[in-house]
Amino acid sequence: MSLEPSGNTNLTARSLPKSHTGITGLDEITEGGLPKDRPTLICGAAGSGKTLFSIEFIVHGALKYNEPGVFMAFEEKAEELAMNVASLGYDLEKLQNDKLIKLDHVHIERSEIEETGEYDLDGLFIRLGHAIDSIGAKRVVLDTIENLFSGLNNQGIIRAELRRLFGWLKSKKVTTIITGEKGDGTLTRHGLEEYVSDCVILLDHRVSNKISTRLLRIVKYRGSVHGTNEYPFLIDEDGISVLPVTSLTLHHDVSSERVSSGISGLDKMLSGKGFFKGSSILVSGTAGTGKTSIAGCFANEVCRKGGRCIYFAFEESPKQIVRNMSSINIDLQKHVDDGHLKFHASRPTLNGLEMHLVAIHKMVKQIKPNAVILDPITNLITVGSVSEVKSLLIRLIDFLQAEQITVMFTALTLNDNVTGQTDESISSLVDAWLLVRDIEFNGERNRGLYVMKSRGMKHSNQIREFVISDNGLDMVDVYLGPDGVLTGSAREAQQLQEKTGVVIKDHAVSMKDREIERKRMVLEAKIGSLKEEFESFQEDLNRSYVEDELRKSVLEKNRTELTQKRDGKE
Amino acid sequence: MSQHLDIQQGDEQNDENRPYALRLFVAGASINSLRAVNNLKEICEIYLDGNYVLEIIDVYQQKSLAERENIIALPLLIKSFPLPERRMVGDMSDTRKVLKGLGLSI
C-alpha cells in the first residue's frame, strides 16, 4: 500500500458498498444507503415506524433495485402485514407471486413449547436459508427477532445462536435489517446492538407539549461518513420521508427579477415594481388588519401571471379563505381549479414543528411553486418555543431561497409597537417587511401600511392608508393635516372640507371679478360724461372765439370805412 | 442423511387406544439431533409401552417443512395425537418435561 496521500480514487474504490433504501432522504444522509451485505439494526420504541421502515426497504429493493427480499415477521402475520402496507400502495400479495419478496410469519408462543434440554435454532437457519434461496434474495428483514427471547427460555442458547445467525447472514451476502424494541437506557431491550456492529439507526417518536415528532438518528455507521443529527421524518400516504433540513448555508443565487404584490399602490411604494423574486416577505400587523387579504392578493397575482403558488393556511380552511377573498373581488377558486393555487391547511398542533417543515419541503419539491405563503406563522408558536420557530423559519427561508421561491409570511403582532420586533423576531431574516397597523383616530380604526424595510430597493418611507373595498385592495395617500395623520372618514371629511373651500373660494373670486367689472363700467361711464362735458365746454369756447373774431373783423371793416369817409373821398 | 423410522406396534386398536402420533424434526446428524432421537426412543419404549407411531424427519432434507410446520428451534417433537397438540424442543434429556408434554404423569 502506498503511503502517498494521492489515492482518492483508491479510497472510493475501497469505500463501503451500500445498498439503497429507496426511502426519500435517507440515502442522502447515509450517502448511499445501508451497508451492503451486512446487518443493520433499526431500533425504536413501539410505534416508531420500524416495521414500515423495513418493509419499505424490502419493497423498494424489489421494485427499484432488482433485489428481491425476505421479510420474516415475528410479530405480525403475513396477511396483516400485507393489509397494513396496502394503504401505501404496496401489493405484497402480487410481489410474493412474482417471487420478488417472500413473507414468512414466525409464530413462537412460550406456553405451547416445552423445553426438554439442549437445542439450537437450526430450524430458523434452514427456514431463512430456504426462503433466501427460493427467490434469490439480496435483502432480509427480521422483524422483530427479539421475540425469540420471549418465546424461548434459554437465553444463553438464543444469544449464541443470534451471533451465529448474523455471521451466517453476512456469509450469505444479504443486506439485513434487524429491528429491535428500545429498552431502558439501552438501544434495544435485549442488547441486540452487541451483535450488530456495522450500522445502527434509532427511530424516535417524541411527544413534547402533546405534539409528536418522529425523529431518525444514525447512531453508528462503521466505515462510512453519515449525518449525525436527528432528522425528522414523516409517515404519510407515500411512506417514510426523511429530510435533511439543517443546511445553513448562505450560498443561494439571487435574482433581480421583480414580482408584483398584486396591489398597485404597494408596488409603487416598493420603487414601483414590487418584491424581488425569491425574496422573503413578512407581513405583520395586529388582528384584523388585512394580512390574509394581502397574502391572498399576492397569491392571486402570482397565479394570474401563470405561476404556481402554495398557500399554507394554519388558521383558516381553504374554503373559508376563498370565500373571504371573493368578498373583495379576488377569485382564488379559479386558480385552485386550474391547478395554479394549492392550499394546504392544517392546524399547527397537527404535528410538531419539524413535521411542518418536512411537509412544506415535500410539497414544495413536488409542486415546484413560484411562491409560497404561510399564513400565519404566529400560530406555530403554539407548538414550539420562539427559538425553535425561528430556527425553523431560518431553514425554511434558506431552502426556499435556494429554490428561488418567493415566500410571504404573515404574522400577528400582539402589541401595537411599530418599531419593535415581531414576536417571532424574524424581521431581521426577511428581505421585506410590511407592517399593517391600526390607526385609531376620531373614534374609528383605519389601516395604515408601512414598508418597514425592503432590502435592495428604494422604498417609500411614507405611511399609506390601506383600504379594503369591494373592488380589492389599494393604497391611499394619507392626509397629513395640522393635527397629524388623518385616515378614514377623517380623511374624507378633510377632503370634503377642502372641496368646499375650493367652491367658496371660486365663488369669492367671481364676486370680486364682477365688482371690478362694475367699477370699470362706472369709471368708463364717468369718463364718458367728462368727455361730453369737455366737448360742450370746448364748443362753447370755440363759439365765443369765432364771435370775437367776427366782431373784430366787423369792427375793423367799420373803422376802415369810417376812415375813408372822413378823408373825404365822397 | 435421511432417517425414516415408522414404527407401528400392535394391531387393530380402537379409537381410545389409538397410538400416540409423534413427529420428531431434527437437523441432520447434529449432536442434539442424535441425542434427541435416542432419548425419545427410550422414553417411548418405557412409558408408552410401544403404543406410538414416531416419524423422524430431517428438516435439511425437506426445507419447506420448516415454514409449514413453523419450526424455529431444533430438535422439535410434535405430538399430534392424542389432543391437544404439544410441541417440545430440545434433546429430550429432561424426561419429566417430555412426559409432561406427552400428557403422561408419573
Coordinates of C-alpha atoms in Angstrom, one line a residue, chain A residues 74 102-108 111-127 129-131 133 148 152-153, chain B residues 26-27 30 32 35 59-60 63-64 66-67 69-75 85-94 97-98 100-101:
Chain A
F74 CA -42.0 -12.4 14.3
K102 CA -41.1 -13.6 0.5
L103 CA -43.1 -13.1 3.7
D104 CA -42.7 -15.6 6.4
H105 CA -44.5 -15.3 9.7
V106 CA -42.7 -16.9 12.6
H107 CA -45.0 -17.7 15.5
I108 CA -43.5 -18.5 18.8
S111 CA -46.8 -21.7 26.5
E112 CA -47.0 -24.0 23.5
I113 CA -43.4 -25.1 23.8
E114 CA -41.8 -27.4 26.3
E115 CA -38.1 -27.2 26.5
T116 CA -36.6 -30.6 27.2
G117 CA -32.9 -29.9 27.0
E118 CA -30.3 -28.6 24.7
Y119 CA -31.4 -27.2 21.4
D120 CA -30.4 -24.8 18.7
L121 CA -32.0 -22.5 16.2
D122 CA -31.2 -24.6 13.1
G123 CA -34.8 -24.6 12.2
L124 CA -34.7 -20.8 11.8
F125 CA -31.5 -21.1 9.8
I126 CA -32.9 -23.7 7.5
R127 CA -36.1 -21.7 7.1
G129 CA -31.9 -20.1 4.1
H130 CA -34.6 -21.8 2.1
A131 CA -36.6 -18.5 1.8
D133 CA -32.6 -19.3 -1.9
L148 CA -37.3 -15.1 20.4
L152 CA -37.9 -19.3 24.4
N153 CA -36.4 -19.7 27.9
Chain B
V26 CA -34.1 -33.0 13.5
A27 CA -31.4 -31.1 11.8
S30 CA -26.1 -32.9 14.9
N32 CA -28.6 -32.6 19.7
R35 CA -29.3 -37.3 21.4
V59 CA -35.6 -30.7 8.1
Y60 CA -32.5 -30.3 5.9
K63 CA -36.6 -27.4 3.9
S64 CA -40.0 -26.1 3.0
A66 CA -39.6 -25.5 8.3
E67 CA -42.0 -22.8 7.2
E69 CA -44.6 -26.5 10.5
N70 CA -43.4 -23.2 11.9
I71 CA -40.1 -24.6 13.1
I72 CA -37.5 -22.4 14.8
A73 CA -35.7 -24.4 17.3
L74 CA -34.5 -27.9 16.7
P75 CA -34.8 -30.8 17.6
E85 CA -51.2 -30.9 20.2
R86 CA -48.0 -30.3 22.1
R87 CA -44.5 -29.1 20.9
M88 CA -41.3 -29.9 22.7
V89 CA -37.9 -28.6 21.8
G90 CA -34.5 -29.9 22.9
D91 CA -32.6 -33.1 23.1
M92 CA -35.3 -34.7 25.2
S93 CA -32.9 -35.2 28.1
D94 CA -35.4 -33.8 30.6
K97 CA -40.7 -32.4 30.8
V98 CA -41.1 -34.8 27.9
K100 CA -45.5 -33.7 30.8
G101 CA -45.5 -32.8 27.1

